[in-house]
mmCIF file of C-alpha atoms (C1' of nucleotides) in Angstrom:
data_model
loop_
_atom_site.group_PDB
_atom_site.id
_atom_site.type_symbol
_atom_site.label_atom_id
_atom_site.label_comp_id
_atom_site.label_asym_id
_atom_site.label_seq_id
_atom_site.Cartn_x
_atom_site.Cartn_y
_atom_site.Cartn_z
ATOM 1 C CA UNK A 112 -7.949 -0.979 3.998
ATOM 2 C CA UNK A 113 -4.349 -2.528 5.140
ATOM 3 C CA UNK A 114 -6.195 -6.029 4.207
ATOM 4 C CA UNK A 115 -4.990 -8.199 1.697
ATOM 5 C CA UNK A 116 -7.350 -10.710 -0.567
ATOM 6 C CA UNK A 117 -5.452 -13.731 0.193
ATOM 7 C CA UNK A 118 -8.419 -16.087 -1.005
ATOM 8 C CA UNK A 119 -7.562 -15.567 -4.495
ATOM 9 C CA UNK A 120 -3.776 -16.094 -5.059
ATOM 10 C CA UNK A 121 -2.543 -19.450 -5.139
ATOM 11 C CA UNK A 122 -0.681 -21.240 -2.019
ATOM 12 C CA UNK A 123 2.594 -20.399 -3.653
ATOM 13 C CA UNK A 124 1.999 -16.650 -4.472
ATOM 14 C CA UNK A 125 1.006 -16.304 -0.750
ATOM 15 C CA UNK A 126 3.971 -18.648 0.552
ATOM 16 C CA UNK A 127 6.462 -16.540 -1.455
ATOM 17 C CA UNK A 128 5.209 -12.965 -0.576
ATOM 18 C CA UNK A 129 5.033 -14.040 2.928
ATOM 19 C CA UNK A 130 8.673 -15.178 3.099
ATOM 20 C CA UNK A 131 9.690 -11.636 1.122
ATOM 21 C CA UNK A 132 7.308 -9.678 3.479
ATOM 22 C CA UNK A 133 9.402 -11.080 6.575
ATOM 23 C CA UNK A 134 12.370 -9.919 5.149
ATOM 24 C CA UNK A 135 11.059 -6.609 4.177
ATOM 25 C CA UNK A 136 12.470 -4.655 7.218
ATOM 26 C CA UNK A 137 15.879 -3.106 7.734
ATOM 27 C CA UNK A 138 15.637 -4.612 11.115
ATOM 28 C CA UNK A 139 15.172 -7.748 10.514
ATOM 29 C CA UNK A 140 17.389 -8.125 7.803
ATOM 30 C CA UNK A 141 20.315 -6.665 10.099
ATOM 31 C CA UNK A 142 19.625 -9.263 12.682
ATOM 32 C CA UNK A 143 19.676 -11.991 9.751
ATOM 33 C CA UNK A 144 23.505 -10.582 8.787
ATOM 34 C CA UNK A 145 23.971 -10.556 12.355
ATOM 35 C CA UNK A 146 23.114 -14.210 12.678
ATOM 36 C CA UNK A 147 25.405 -15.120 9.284
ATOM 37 C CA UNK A 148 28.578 -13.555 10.688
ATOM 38 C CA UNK A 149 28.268 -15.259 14.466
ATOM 39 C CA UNK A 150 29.050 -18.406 15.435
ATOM 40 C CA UNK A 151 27.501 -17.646 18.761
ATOM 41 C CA UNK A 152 23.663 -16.092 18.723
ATOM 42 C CA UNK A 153 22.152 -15.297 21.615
ATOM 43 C CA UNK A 154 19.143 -13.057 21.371
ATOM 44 C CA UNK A 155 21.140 -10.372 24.025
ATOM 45 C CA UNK A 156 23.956 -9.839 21.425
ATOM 46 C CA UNK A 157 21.221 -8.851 18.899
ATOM 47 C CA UNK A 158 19.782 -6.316 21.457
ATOM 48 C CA UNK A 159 23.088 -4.741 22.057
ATOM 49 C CA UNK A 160 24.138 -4.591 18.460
ATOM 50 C CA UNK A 161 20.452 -2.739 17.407
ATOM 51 C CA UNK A 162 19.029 0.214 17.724
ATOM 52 C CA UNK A 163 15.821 -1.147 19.311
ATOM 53 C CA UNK A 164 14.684 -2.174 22.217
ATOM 54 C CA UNK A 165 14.669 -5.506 23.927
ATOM 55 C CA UNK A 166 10.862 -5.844 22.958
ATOM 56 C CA UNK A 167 10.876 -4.377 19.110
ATOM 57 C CA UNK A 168 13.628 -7.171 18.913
ATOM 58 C CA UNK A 169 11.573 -10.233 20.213
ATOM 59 C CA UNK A 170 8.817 -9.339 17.939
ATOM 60 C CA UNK A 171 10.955 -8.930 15.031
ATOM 61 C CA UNK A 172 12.793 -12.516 16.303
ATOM 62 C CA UNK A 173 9.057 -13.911 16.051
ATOM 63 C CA UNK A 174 8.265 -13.034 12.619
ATOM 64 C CA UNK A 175 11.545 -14.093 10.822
ATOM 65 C CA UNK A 176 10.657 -17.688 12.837
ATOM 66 C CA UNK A 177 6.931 -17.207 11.941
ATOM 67 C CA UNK A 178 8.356 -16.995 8.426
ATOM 68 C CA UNK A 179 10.293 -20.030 9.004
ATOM 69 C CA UNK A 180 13.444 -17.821 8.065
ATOM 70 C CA UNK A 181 15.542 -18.773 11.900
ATOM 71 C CA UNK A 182 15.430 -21.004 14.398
ATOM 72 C CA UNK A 183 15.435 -21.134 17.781
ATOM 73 C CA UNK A 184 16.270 -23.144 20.549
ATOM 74 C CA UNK A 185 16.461 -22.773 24.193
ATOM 75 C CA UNK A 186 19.996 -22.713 26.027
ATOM 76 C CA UNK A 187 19.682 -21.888 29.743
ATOM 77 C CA UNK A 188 18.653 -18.880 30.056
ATOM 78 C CA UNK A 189 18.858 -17.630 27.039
ATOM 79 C CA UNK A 190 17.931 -18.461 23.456
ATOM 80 C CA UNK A 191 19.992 -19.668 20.345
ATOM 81 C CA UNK A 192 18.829 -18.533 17.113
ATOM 82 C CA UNK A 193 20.317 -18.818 14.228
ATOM 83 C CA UNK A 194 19.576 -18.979 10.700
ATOM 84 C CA UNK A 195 16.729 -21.437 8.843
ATOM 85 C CA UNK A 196 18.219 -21.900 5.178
ATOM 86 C CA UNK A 197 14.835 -24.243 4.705
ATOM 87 C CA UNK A 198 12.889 -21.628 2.342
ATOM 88 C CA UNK A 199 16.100 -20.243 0.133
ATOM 89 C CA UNK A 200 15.385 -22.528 -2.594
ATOM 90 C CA UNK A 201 12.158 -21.151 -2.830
ATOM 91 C CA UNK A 202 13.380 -17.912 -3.341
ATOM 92 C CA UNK A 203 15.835 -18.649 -5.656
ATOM 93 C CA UNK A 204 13.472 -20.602 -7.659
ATOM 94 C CA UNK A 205 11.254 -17.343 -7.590
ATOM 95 C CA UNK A 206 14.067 -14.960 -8.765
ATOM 96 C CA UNK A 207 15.288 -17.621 -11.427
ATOM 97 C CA UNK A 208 11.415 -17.787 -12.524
ATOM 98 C CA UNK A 209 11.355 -14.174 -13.389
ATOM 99 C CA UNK A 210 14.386 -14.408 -15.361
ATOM 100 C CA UNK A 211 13.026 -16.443 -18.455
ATOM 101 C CA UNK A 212 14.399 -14.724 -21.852
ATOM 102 C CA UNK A 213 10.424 -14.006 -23.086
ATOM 103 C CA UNK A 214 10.905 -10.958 -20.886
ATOM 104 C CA UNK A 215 13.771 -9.613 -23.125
ATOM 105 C CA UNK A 216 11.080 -9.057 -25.777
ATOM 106 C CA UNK A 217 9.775 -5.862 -24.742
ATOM 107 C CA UNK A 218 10.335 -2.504 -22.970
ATOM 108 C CA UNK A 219 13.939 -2.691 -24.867
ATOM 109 C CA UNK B 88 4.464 3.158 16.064
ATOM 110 C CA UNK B 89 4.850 1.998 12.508
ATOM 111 C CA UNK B 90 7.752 4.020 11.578
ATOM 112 C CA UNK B 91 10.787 2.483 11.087
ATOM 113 C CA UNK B 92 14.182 3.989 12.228
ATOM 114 C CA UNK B 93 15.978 4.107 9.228
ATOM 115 C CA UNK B 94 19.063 6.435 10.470
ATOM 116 C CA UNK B 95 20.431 3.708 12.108
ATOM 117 C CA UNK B 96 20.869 1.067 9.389
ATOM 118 C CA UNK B 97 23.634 0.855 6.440
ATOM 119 C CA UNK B 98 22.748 2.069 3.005
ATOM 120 C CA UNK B 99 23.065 -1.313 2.096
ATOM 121 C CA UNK B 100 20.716 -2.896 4.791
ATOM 122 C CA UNK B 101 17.849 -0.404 3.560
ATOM 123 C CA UNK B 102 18.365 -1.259 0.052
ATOM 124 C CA UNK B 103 17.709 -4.724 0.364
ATOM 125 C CA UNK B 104 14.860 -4.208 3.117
ATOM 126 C CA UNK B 105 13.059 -1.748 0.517
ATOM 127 C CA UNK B 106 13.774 -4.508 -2.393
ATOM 128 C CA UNK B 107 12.234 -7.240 -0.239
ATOM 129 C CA UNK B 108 9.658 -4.857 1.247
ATOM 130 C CA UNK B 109 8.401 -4.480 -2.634
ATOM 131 C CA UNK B 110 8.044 -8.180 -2.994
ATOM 132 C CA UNK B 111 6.269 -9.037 0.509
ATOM 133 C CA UNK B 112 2.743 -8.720 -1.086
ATOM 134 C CA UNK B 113 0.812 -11.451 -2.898
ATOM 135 C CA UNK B 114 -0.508 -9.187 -5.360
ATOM 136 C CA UNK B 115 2.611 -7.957 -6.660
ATOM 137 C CA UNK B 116 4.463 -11.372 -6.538
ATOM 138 C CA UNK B 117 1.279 -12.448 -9.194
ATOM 139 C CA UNK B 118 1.795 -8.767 -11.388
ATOM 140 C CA UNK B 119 5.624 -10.862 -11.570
ATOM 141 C CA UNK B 120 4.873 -14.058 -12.483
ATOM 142 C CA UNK B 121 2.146 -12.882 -14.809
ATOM 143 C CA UNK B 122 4.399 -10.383 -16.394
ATOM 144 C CA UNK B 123 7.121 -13.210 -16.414
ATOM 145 C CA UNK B 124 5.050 -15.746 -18.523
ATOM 146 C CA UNK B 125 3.802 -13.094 -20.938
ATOM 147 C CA UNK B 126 5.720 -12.193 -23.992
ATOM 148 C CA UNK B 127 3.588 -8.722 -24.061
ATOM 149 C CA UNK B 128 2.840 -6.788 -20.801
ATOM 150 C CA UNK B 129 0.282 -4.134 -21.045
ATOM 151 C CA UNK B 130 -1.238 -3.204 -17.723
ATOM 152 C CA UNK B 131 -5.024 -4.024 -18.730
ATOM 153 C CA UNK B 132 -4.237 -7.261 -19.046
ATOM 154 C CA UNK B 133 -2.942 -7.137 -15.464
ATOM 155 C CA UNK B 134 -6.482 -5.742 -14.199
ATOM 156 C CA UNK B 135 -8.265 -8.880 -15.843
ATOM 157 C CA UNK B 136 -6.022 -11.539 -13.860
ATOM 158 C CA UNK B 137 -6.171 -10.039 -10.771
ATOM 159 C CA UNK B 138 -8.767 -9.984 -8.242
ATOM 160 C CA UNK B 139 -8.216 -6.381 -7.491
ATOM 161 C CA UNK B 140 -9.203 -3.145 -9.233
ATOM 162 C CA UNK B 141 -7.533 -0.952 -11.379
ATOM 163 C CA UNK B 142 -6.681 1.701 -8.764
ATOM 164 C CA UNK B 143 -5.113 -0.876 -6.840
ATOM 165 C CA UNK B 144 -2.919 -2.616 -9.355
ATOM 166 C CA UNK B 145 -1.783 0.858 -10.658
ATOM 167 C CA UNK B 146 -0.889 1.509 -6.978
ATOM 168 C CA UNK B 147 1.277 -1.779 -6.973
ATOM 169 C CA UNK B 148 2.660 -0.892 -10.599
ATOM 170 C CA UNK B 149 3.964 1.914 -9.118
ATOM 171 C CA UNK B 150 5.482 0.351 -6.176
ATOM 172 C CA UNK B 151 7.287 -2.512 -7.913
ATOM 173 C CA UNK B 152 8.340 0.395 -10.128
ATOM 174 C CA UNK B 153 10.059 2.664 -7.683
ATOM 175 C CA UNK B 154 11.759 -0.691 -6.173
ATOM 176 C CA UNK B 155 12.882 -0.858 -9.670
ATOM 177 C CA UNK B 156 11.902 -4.219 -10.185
ATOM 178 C CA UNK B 157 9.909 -3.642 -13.336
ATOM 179 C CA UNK B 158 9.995 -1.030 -16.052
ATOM 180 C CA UNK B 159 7.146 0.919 -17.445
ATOM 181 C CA UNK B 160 7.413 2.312 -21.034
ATOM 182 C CA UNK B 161 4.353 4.345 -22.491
ATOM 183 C CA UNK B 162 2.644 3.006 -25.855
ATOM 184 C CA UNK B 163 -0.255 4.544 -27.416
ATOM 185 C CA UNK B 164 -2.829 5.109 -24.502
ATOM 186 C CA UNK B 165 -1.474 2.340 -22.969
ATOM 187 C CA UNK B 166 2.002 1.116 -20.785
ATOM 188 C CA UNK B 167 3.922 -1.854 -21.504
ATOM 189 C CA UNK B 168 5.264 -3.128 -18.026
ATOM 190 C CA UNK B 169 7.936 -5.498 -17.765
ATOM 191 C CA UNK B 170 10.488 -7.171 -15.363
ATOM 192 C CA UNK B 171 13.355 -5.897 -14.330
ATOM 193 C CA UNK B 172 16.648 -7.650 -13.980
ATOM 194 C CA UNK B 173 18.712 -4.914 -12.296
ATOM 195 C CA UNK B 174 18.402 -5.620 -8.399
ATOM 196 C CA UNK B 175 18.359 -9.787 -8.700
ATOM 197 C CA UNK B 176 21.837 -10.176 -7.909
ATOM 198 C CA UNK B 177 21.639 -8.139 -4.814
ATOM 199 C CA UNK B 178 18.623 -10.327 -4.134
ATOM 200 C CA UNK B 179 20.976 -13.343 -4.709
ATOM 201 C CA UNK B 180 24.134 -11.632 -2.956
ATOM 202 C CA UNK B 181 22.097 -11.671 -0.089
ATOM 203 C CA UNK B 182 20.423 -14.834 0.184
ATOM 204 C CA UNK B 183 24.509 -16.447 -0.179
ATOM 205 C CA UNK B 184 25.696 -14.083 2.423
ATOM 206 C CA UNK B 185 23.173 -15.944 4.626
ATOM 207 C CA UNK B 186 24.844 -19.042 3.749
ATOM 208 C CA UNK B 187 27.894 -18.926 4.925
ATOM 209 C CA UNK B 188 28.949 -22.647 7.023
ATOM 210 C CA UNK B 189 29.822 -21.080 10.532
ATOM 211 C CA UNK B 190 25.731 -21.169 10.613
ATOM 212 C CA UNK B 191 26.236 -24.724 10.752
ATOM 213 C CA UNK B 192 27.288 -24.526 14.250
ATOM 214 C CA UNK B 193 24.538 -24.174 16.694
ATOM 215 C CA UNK B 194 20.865 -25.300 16.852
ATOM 216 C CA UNK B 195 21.596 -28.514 15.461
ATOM 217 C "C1'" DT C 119 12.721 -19.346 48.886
ATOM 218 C "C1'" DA C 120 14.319 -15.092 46.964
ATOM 219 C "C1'" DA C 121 16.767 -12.413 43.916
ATOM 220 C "C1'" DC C 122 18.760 -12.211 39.299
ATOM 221 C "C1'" DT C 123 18.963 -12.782 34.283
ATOM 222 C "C1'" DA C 124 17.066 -13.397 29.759
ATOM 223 C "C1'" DT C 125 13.400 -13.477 26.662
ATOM 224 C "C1'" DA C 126 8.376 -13.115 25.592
ATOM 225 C "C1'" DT C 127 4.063 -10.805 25.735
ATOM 226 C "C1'" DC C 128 0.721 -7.007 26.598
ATOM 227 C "C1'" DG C 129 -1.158 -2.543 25.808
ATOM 228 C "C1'" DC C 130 -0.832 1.579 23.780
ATOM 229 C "C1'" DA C 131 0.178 5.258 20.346
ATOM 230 C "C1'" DA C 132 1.820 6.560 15.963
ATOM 231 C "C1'" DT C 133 2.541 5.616 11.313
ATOM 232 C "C1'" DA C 134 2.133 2.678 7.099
ATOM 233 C "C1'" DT C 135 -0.308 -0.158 3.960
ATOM 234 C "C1'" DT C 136 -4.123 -1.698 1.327
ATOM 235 C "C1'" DA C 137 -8.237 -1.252 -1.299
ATOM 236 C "C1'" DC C 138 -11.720 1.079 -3.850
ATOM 237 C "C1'" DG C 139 -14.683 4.562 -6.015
ATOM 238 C "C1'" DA C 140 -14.321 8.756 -8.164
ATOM 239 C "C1'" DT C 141 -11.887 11.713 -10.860
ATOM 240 C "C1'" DG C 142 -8.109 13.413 -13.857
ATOM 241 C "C1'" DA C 143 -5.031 13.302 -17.886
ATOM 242 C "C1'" DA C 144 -3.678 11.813 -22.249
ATOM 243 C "C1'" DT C 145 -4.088 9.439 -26.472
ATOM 244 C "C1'" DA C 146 -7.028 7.184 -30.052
ATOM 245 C "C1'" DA C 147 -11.052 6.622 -32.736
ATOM 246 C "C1'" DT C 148 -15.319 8.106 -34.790
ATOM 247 C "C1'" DA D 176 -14.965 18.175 -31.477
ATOM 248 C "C1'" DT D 177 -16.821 14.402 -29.049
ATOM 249 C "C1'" DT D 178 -16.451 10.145 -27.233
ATOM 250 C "C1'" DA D 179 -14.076 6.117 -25.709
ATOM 251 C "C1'" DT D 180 -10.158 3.892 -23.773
ATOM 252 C "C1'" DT D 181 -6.345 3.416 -20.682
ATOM 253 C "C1'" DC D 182 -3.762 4.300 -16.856
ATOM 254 C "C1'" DA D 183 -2.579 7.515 -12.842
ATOM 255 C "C1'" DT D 184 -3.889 9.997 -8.817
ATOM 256 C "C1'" DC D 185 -6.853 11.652 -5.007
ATOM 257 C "C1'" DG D 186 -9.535 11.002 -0.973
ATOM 258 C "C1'" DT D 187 -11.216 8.054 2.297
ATOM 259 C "C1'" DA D 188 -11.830 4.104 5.372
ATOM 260 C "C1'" DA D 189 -10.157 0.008 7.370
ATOM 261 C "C1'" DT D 190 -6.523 -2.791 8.875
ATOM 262 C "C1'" DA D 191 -1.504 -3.807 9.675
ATOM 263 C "C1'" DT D 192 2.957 -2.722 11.306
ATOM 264 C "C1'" DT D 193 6.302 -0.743 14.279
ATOM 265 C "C1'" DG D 194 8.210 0.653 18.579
ATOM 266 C "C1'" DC D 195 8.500 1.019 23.460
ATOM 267 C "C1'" DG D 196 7.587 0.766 28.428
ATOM 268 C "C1'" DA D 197 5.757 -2.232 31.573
ATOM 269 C "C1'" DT D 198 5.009 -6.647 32.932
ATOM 270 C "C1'" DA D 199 5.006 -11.677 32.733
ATOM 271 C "C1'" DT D 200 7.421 -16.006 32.391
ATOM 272 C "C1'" DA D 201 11.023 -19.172 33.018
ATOM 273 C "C1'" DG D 202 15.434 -20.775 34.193
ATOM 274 C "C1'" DT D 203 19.599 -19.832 37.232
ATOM 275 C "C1'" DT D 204 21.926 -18.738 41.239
ATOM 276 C "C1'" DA D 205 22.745 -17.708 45.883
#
DNA sequence: TAACTATATCGCAATATTACGATGAATAAT
DNA sequence: ATTATTCATCGTAATATTGCGATATAGTTA
């Protein structure tokens, strides 16, 4: 059905799998490394550095700030983005959840 | 068009889209933290949690599986899932990368 | 004001994902 | 052997995602 039951998995199930959906795209995880090795980050750099268009990139721009994973701010023109570190922990404290030693206790 | 242009991306880029891509869905982000809280981890015991069917949790099984974040070993008539550790530090390698102070910069 | 630049949004088409019932395959139990 | 149990796969339907051209919006510049 491409429809998820979201009504029946707790805040932090949904708040997680959102956060890894956003970052489930080659694309959008390129324009996140893009944004970690600039100083600068103007939305046109991304564009030229990409293989997409000016559009694909906008709507990729919007989910990772949907996600809360950048931020963005208007300069002239143009627009800064640049990373949103706000939800790492969360991740982290997902991965580090998963790693609890009553896992090593089976499939060995 | 829902196809993603994966030519154009570095090995590397795609391997941590497809990992993240695996975790972007609620019900397989509950398969992990049920699996991570049980000591034993047979798949019917997945089907009773969830509010999905059997089809469908196989169908995420098998997804989580081929990101190779869990392992599935066969016992008796049934399979004994359970996490796998392999691909966390990428997931960690990734998440530093995108920590790196020169972000620190702009939208202040 | 009028052109120019930069980014966002719309509309469409193509593909991907999700879910489920039904069915299949394989082992276990009677 | 038959039946039951467990998980995988198939087929289908519905929805979501992706990408792009075209267009809109907004600030800048002349």
């Amino acid at each position: 059905m491409g429809i998820t039951k979201t009504d029946t998995y707790t805040d932090q199930t949904l708040a997680v799998a959102s956060i890894f959906k956003a970052l489930g795209h080659p694309a959008r995880i390129a324009i996140l490394e893009f944004l970690a090795k600039q100083t600068s980050c103007i939305c046109g750099e991304i564009v030229a550095e990409l293989p997409l268009s000016q559009a694909s990139i906008s709507r990729h721009l919007v989910e990772l700030k949907a996600a809360g994973l950048i931020q963005g701010t208007i300069s002239g023109t143009s627009v800064c983005y640049c990373i949103n570190e706000t939800h790492f922990p969360l991740i982290n404290t997902f991965i580090q959840q998963l790693q609890t030693p009553t896992n090593q206790s089976c499939c060995s």
